[in-house]
mmCIF file of C-alpha atoms in Angstrom:
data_model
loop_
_atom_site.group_PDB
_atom_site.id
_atom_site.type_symbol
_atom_site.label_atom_id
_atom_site.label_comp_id
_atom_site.label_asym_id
_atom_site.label_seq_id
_atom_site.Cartn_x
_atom_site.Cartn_y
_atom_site.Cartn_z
ATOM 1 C CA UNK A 1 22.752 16.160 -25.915
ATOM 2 C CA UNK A 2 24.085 14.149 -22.726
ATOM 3 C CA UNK A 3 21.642 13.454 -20.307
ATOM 4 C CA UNK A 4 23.672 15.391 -17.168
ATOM 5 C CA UNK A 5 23.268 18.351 -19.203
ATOM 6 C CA UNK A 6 18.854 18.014 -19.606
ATOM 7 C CA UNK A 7 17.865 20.818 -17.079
ATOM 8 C CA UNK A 8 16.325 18.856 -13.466
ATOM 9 C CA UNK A 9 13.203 19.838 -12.270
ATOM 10 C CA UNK A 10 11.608 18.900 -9.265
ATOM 11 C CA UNK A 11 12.265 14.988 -8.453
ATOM 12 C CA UNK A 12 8.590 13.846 -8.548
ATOM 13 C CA UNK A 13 7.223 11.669 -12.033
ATOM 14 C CA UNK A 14 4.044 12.100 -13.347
ATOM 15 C CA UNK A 15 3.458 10.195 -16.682
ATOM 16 C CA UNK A 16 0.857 8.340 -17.021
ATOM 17 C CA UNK A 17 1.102 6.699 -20.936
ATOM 18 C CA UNK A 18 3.444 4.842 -20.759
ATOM 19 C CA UNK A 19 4.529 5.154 -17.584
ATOM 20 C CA UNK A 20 7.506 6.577 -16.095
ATOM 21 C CA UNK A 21 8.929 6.663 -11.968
ATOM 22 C CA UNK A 22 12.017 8.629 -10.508
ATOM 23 C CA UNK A 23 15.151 6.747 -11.250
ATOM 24 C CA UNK A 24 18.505 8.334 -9.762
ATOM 25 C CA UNK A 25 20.742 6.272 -11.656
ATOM 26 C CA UNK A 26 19.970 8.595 -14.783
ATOM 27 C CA UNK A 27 22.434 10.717 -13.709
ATOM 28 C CA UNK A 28 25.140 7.766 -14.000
ATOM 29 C CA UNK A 29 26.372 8.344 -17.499
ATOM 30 C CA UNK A 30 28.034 4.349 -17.045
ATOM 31 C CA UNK A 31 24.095 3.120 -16.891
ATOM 32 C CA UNK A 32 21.816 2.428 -19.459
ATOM 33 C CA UNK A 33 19.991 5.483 -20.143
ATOM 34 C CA UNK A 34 17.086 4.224 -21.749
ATOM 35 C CA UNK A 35 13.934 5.804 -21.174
ATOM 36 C CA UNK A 36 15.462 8.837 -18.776
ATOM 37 C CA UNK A 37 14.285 11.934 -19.350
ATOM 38 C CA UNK A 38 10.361 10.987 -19.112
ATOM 39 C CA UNK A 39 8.390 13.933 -17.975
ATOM 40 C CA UNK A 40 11.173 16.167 -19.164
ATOM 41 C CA UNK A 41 12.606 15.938 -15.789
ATOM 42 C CA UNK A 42 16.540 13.861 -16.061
ATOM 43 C CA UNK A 43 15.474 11.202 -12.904
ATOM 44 C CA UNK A 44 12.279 10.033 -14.266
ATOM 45 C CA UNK A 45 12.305 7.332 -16.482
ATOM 46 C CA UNK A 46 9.707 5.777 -19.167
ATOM 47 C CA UNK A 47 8.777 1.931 -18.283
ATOM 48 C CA UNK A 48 5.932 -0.696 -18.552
ATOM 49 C CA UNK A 49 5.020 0.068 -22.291
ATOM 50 C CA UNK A 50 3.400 -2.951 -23.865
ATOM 51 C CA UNK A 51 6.210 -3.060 -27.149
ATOM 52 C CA UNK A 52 8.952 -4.218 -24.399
ATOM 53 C CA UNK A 53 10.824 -1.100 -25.309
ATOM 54 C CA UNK A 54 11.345 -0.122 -21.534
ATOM 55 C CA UNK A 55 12.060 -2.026 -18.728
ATOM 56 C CA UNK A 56 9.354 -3.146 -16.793
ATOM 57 C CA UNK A 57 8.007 -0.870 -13.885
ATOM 58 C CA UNK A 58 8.943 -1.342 -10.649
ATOM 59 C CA UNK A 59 6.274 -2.590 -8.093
ATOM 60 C CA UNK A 60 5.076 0.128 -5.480
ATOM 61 C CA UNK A 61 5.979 0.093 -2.172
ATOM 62 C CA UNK A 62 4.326 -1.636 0.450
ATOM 63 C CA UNK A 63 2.178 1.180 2.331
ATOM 64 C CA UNK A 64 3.410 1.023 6.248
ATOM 65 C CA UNK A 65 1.521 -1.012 8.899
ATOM 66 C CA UNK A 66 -1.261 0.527 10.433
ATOM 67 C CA UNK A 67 -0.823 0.927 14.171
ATOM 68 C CA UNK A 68 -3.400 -1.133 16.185
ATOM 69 C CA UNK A 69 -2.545 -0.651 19.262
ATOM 70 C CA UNK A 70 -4.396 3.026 19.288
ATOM 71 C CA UNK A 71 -7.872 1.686 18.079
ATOM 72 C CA UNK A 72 -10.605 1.165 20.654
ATOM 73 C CA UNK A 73 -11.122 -2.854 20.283
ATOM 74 C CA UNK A 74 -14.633 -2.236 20.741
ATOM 75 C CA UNK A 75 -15.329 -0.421 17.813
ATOM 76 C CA UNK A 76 -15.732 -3.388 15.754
ATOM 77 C CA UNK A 77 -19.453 -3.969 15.450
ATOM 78 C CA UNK A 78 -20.596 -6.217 12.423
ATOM 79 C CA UNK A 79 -23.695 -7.050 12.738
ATOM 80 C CA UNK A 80 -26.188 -9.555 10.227
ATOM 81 C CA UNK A 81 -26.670 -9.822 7.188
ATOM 82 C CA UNK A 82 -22.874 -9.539 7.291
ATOM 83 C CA UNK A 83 -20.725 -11.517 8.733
ATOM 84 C CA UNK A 84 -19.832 -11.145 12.237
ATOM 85 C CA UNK A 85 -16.342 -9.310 12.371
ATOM 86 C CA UNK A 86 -13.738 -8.747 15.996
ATOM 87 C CA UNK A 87 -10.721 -6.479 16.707
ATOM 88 C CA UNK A 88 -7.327 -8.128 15.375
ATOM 89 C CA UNK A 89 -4.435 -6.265 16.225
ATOM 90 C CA UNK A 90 -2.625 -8.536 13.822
ATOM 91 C CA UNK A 91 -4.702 -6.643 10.843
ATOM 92 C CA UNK A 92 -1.945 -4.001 11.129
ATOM 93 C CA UNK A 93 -0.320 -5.533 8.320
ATOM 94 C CA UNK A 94 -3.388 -6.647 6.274
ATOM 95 C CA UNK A 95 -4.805 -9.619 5.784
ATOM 96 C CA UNK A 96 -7.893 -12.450 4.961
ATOM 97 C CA UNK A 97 -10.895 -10.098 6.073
ATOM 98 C CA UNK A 98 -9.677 -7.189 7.544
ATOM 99 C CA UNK A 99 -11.074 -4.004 6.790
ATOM 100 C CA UNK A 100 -14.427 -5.049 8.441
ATOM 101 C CA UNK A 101 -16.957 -2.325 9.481
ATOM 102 C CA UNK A 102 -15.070 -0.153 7.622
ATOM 103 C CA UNK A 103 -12.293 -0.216 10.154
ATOM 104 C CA UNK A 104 -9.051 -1.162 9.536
ATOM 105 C CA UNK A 105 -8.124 -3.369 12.764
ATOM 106 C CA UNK A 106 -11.158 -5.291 12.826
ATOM 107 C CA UNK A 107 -11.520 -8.646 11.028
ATOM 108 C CA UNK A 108 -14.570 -10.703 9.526
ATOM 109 C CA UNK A 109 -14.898 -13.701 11.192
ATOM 110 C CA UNK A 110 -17.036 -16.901 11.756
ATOM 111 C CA UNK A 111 -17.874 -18.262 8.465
ATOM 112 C CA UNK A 112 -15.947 -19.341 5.785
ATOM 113 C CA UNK A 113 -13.153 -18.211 4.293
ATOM 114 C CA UNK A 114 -12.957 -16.343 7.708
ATOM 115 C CA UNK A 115 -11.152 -17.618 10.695
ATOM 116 C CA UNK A 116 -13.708 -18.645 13.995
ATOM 117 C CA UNK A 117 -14.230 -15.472 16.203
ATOM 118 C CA UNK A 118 -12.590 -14.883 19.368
ATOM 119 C CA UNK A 119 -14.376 -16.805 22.386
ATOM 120 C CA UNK A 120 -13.615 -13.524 24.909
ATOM 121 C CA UNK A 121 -14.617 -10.000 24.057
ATOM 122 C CA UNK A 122 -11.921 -7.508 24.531
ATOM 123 C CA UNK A 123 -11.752 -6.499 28.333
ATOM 124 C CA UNK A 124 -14.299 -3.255 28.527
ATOM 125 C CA UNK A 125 -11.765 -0.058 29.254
ATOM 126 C CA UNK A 126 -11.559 1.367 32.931
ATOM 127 C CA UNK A 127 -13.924 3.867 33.622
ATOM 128 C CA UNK A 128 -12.826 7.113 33.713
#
């Protein structure tokens, strides 16, 4: 049976062995069709299985930046044994030892393979 005429369901892809992700251009009866029809939905297709059958899977997509410029700077607070860690509004996109304290704008710093810390403290907030 064509592929056009496999009944759709929703367009989400959940195989997990081998692996399959939504691919639109199962529907295009003028592109290889190999591996459509994964999760007996038409758009998903199989990939990434270790006998090279399928083609391989494609990477996922970089998650979006995380917005820095609504985080309190001084909620960084790394204290010893660890080491020291200071708001980096650059750590929106990721990066060499952010995540520190658990939060996602501050960045390790001060010892190697960190960068030195900041000589200034953020400015303290106005009081309300």
């Amino acid at each position: 049976a064509a592929l056009a005429s496999t009944p759709m369901k929703a367009a989400s892809c959940s195989c997990s062995t081998p692996r399959c992700f939504a691919d639109a251009s199962c529907l295009d009866q003028s592109v290889d069709g190999l591996g459509c029809g994964a999760d007996g939905t038409t758009t998903c297709r199989f990939c990434g299985d270790t006998a090279g059958k399928f083609r391989a899977c494609p990477s996922p997509p970089a998650p979006p930046p995380f917005d820095c410029s609504a985080v309190d700077p001084h909620e960084c607070s790394c204290a010893a044994p660890q080491p020291l860690c200071a708001f980096d509004s650059t750590c929106s996109h990721g990066g060499l030892g952010c995540g520190a304290d658990s939060k996602k704008c501050c960045r390790f710093c001060g010892t190697p393979p960190y960068d030195p810390c900041p000589r200034d403290p953020p400015p303290l907030p106005p009081p309300p």
